[in-house]
XYZ file of C-alpha atoms in Angstrom:
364
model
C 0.000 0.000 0.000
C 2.930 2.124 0.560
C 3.687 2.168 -2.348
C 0.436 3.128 -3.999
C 0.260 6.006 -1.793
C 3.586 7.505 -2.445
C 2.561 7.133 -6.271
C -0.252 9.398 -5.093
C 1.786 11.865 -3.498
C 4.009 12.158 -6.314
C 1.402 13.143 -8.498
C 0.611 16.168 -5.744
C 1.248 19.205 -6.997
C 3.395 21.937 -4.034
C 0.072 23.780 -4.404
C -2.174 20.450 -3.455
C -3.732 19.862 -7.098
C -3.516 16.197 -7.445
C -2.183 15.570 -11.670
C -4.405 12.641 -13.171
C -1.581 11.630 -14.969
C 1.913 14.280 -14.988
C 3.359 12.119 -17.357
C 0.500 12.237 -20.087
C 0.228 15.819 -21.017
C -3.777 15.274 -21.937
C -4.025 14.566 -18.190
C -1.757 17.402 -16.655
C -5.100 18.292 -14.874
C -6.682 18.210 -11.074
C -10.080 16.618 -11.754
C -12.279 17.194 -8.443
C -13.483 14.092 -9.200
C -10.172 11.645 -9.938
C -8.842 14.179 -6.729
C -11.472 13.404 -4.016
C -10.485 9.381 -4.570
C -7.435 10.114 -4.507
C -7.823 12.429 -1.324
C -9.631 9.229 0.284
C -7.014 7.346 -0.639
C -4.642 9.408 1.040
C -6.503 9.740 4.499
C -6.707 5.312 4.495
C -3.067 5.074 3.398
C -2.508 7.602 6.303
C -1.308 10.821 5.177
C -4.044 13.388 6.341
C -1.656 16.265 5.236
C -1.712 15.638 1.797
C -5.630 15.013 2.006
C -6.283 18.169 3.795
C -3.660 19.853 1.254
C -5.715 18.620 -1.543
C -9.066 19.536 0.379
C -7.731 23.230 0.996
C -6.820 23.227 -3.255
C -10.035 22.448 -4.370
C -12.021 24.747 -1.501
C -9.769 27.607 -3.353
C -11.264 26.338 -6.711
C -14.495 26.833 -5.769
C -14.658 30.301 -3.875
C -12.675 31.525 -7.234
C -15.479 29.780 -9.300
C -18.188 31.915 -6.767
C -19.717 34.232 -9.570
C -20.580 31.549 -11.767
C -21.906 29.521 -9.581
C -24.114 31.853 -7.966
C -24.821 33.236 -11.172
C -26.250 29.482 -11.742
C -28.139 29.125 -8.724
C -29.745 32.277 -9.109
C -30.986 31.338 -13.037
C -32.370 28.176 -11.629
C -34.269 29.622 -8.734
C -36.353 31.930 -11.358
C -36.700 28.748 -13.904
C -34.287 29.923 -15.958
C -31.130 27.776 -17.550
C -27.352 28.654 -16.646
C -25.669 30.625 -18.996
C -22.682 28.438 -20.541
C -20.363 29.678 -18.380
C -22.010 29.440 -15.568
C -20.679 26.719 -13.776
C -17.670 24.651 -11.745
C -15.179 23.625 -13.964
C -14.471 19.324 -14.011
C -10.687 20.287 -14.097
C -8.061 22.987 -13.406
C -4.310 22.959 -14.139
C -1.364 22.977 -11.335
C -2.269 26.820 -11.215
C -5.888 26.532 -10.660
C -6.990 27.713 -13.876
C -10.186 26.302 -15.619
C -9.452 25.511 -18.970
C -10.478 27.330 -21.717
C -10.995 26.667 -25.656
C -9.284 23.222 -25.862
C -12.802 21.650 -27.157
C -13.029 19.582 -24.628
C -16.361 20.023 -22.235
C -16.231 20.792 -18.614
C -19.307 21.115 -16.779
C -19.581 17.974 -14.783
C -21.722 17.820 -11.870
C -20.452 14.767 -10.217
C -17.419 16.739 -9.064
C -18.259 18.709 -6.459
C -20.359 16.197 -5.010
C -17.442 13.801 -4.863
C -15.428 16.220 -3.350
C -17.960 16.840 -0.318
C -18.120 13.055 0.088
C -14.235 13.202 0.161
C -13.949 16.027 2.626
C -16.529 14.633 5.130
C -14.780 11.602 5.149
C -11.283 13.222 5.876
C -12.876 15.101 8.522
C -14.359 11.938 10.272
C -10.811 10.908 10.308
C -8.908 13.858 11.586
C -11.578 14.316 14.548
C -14.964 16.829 13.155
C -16.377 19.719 11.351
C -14.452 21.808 14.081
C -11.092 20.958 12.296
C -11.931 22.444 8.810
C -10.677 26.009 8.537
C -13.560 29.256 6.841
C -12.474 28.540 3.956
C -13.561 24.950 4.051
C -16.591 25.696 5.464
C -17.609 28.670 3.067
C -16.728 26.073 -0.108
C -18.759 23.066 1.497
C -21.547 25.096 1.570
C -21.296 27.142 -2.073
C -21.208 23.707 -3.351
C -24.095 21.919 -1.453
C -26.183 24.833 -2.355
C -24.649 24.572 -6.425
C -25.859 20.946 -6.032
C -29.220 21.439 -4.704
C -29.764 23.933 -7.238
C -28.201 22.202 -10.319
C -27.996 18.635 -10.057
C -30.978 17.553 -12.731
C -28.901 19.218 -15.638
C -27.496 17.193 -17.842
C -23.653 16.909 -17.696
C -20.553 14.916 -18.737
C -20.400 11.780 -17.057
C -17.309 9.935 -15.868
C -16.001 9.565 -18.783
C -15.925 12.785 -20.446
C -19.132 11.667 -22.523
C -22.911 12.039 -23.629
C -22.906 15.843 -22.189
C -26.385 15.773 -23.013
C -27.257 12.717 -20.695
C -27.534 12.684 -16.925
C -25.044 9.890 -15.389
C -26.927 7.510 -12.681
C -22.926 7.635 -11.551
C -23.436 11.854 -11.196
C -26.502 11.598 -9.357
C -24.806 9.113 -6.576
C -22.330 11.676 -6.311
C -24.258 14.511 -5.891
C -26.690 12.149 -3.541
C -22.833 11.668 -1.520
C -22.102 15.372 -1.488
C -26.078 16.297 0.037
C -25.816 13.635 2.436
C -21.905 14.998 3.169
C -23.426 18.311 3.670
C -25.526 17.438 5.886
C -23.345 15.389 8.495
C -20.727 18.655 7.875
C -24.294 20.998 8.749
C -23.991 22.685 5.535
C -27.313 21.632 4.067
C -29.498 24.797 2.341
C -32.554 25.289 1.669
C -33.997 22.335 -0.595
C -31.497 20.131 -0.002
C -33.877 17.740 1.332
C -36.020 17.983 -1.587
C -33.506 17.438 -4.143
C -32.350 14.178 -1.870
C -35.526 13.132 -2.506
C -35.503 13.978 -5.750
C -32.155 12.284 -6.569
C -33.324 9.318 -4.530
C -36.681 8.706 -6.303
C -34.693 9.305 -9.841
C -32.509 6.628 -9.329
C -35.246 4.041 -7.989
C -37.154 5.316 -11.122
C -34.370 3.680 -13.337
C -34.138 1.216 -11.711
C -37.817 -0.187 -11.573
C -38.124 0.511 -15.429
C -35.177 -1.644 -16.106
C -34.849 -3.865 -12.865
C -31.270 -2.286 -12.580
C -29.323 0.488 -12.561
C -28.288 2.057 -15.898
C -25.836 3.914 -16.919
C -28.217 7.072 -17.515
C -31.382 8.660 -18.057
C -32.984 6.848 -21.772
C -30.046 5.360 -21.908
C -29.867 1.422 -20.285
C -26.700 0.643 -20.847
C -24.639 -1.397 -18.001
C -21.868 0.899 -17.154
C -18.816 0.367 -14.565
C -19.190 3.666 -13.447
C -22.223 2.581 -11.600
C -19.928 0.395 -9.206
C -19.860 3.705 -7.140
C -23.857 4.116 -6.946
C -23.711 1.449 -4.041
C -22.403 1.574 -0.859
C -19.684 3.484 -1.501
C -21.388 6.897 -1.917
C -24.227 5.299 -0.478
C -27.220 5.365 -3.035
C -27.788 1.894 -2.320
C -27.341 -0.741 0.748
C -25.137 -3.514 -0.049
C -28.426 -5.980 0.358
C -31.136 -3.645 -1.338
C -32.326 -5.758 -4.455
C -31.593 -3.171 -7.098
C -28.147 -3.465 -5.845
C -28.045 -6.949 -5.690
C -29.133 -7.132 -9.552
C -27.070 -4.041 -10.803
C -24.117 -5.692 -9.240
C -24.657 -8.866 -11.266
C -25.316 -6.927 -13.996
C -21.904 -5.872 -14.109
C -20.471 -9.175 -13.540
C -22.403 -10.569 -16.272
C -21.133 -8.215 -18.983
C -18.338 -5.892 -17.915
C -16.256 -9.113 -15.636
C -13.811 -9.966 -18.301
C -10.920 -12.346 -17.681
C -8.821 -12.083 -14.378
C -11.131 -10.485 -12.602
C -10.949 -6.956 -14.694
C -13.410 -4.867 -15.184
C -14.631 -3.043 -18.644
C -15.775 0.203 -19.029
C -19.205 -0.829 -20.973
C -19.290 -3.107 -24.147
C -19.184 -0.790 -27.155
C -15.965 0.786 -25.463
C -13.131 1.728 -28.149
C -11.122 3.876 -26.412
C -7.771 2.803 -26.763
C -8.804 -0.574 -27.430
C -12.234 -1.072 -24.781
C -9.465 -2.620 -21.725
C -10.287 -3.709 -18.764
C -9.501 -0.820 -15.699
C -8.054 -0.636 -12.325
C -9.661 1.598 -11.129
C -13.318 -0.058 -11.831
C -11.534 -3.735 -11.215
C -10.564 -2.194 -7.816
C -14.485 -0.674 -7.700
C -15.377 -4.014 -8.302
C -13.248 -5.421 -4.944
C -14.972 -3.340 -2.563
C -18.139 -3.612 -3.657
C -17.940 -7.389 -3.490
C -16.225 -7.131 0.027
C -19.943 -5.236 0.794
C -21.779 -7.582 -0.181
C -20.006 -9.991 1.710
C -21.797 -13.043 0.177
C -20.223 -16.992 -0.348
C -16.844 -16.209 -2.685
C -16.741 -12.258 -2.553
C -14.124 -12.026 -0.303
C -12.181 -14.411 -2.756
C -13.377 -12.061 -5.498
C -11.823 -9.057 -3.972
C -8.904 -10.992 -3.269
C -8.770 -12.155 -7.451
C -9.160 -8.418 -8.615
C -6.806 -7.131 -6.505
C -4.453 -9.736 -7.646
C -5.211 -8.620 -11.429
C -4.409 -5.249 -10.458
C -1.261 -6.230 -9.075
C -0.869 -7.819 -12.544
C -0.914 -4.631 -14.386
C 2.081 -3.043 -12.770
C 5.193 -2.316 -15.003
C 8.989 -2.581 -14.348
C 8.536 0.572 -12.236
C 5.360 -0.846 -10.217
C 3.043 1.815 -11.897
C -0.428 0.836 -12.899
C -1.533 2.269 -16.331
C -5.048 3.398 -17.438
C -6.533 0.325 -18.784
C -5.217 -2.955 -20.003
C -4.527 -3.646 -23.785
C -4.512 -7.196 -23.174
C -8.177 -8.538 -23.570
C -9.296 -5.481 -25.141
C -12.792 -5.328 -26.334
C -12.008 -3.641 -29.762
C -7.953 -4.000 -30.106
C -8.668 -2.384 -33.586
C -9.096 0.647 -31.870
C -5.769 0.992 -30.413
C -3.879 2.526 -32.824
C -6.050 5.280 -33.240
C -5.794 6.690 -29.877
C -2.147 6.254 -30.102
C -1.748 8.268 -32.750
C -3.430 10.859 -31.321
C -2.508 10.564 -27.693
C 0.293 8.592 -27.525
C 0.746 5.557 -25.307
C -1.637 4.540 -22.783
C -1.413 7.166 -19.331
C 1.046 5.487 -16.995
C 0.862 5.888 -14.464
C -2.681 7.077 -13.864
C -2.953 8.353 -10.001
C -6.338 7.318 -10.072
C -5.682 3.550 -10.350
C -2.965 3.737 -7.539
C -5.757 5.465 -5.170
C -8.294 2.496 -5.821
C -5.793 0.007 -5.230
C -5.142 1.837 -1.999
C -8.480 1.351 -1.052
C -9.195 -2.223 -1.707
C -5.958 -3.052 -0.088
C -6.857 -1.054 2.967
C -10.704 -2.951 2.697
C -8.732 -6.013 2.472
C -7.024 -5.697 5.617
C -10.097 -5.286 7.401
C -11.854 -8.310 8.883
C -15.269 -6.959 8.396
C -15.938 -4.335 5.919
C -18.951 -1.892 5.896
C -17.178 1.085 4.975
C -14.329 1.249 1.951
């Protein structure tokens, strides 16, 4: 694990932006997304400074992103729709700046939920709400009122796709951050209702298919809806649309080893199987705790281990196995080789290994 976690800190900017990838100039970017895991990931392997560094980054993201965002808030609350600039950015360099004109869409609402999630978590472990500076406190609650206000717009999901889609993944992150709030007693005015709101959207999906898809009119089975279940805490470990989204995912995205695919029509360099969902996988079979999960967890933490090069870094994805190898060379033409190493990936592994050394699991 010590190992994973220093790969984490290396990718820590002096500032506290955590890189996605430093070596992979398409990922020189702090995602609040890829950054709260990896901020999680941080506080289990130990190192609460580098959390709370991260934590303090991305609270100075969001008070500079204030205008916007109010300017948001206050469309919605007179039933009018954001102007296009009126948001949080997904992603900000070392700096701190959003980017701008590089085609490539940021509005994505799952990030500041994950990063509530994140922070209440690192403040259960460094001892209460008391412990987080003004700052902290004036960010948590700018973005559980930017939640409340914005969640059922449709954003990019995960994976930097289908902008015009609303992610089941993005709404059990923005569930996390409103439940988050709450515990850190930032919850404003109709955060209850759009709990409720998020709550009965999900179970909505999930009685029309008898699952959880990926999105909205769309019923794809997506890995990205690993997180929907305990660990952000849309769903128990033993509620039946769980149960059956979870074997959903097994049945199509479980490819050999134990890794997990993004979703079956996946091209990007090659459709491979992932770390970070294989890891995804591992905990959420450690919560279900059912006959053979633990040795599940046990197998996909073993693939991971697989993936490591020379160096011990864990890449992206995996080309071997890939679901559309024809693919490959496309993306490498225009990208280059795969990201390695992706910080993301390390986090995960972080936490399965630290779920691993638990006896008894209920929390990842």
């Amino acid at each position: 694990m010590r190992a994973d976690v220093a790969a984490v800190r290396a990718a820590q900017a002096e500032g506290g932006a955590i890189l996605a990838c430093p070596a992979y100039p398409i990922y020189r970017y702090s995602w609040l997304r890829d950054g709260a895991f990896c901020a999680v990931a941080l506080d289990a392997g130990g190192d609460r400074d580098a959390s709370r560094s991260f934590h303090r980054w991305a609270a100075a993201r969001v008070l500079a992103s204030e205008l916007p965002m109010r300017r948001a808030i206050e469309a919605v609350a007179v039933g009018h729709e954001p102007g296009p600039n009126d948001y949080l950015a997904c992603r900000f360099t070392e700096a701190g700046a959003a980017p701008t004109g590089d085609g490539w869409g940021s509005f994505q609402m799952d990030g500041p939920g994950l990063w509530l999630w994140a922070l209440e978590r690192h403040v259960h472990v460094v001892g209460g709400p008391s412990r987080l500076d003004r700052d902290l406190h004036r960010a948590a609650a700018l973005s559980a009122e930017y939640i409340s206000a914005m969640w059922r717009r449709p954003s990019y999901d995960a994976w930097e796709e289908h902008e015009d889609r609303l992610a089941s993944s993005t709404l059990a992150a923005c569930l996390a951050g409103l439940l988050a709030a709450n515990r850190l007693d930032h919850e404003p005015d109709g955060a209850q209702a759009a709990v409720d709101g998020m709550r009965t959207e999900l179970a909505a999906r999930a009685g029309r298919v008898g699952y959880l898809p990926r999105a909205d009119a769309d019923d794809a089975v997506d890995a990205s809806i690993l997180w929907c279940g305990p660990l952000l805490g849309a769903f128990h470990s033993s509620d039946a649309t769980w149960t059956a989204t979870l074997a959903r995912v097994e049945a199509e995205l479980l490819g050999p080893g134990s890794g997990v695919y993004r979703y079956t029509a996946d091209t990007f360099y090659g459709g491979g199987q992932w770390p970070v969902l294989t890891a995804s996988y591992g905990l959420a079979c450690l919560e279900r705790d059912g006959p053979g999960d633990r040795g599940r967890a046990e197998s996909a933490m073993a693939w991971i281990e697989d993936q490591r090069d020379s160096q011990g870094r864990l890449p992206e994805q995996s080309s071997e196995n890939a679901l559309a190898p024809e693919h490959t060379a496309e993306w490498e033409s225009r990208w280059g080789p795969l990201a390695t190493p992706l910080t993301w990936s390390h986090a995960m592994a972080v936490l399965l290994q630290a779920a691993l050394a638990q006896p008894d699991v209920r929390r990842a």
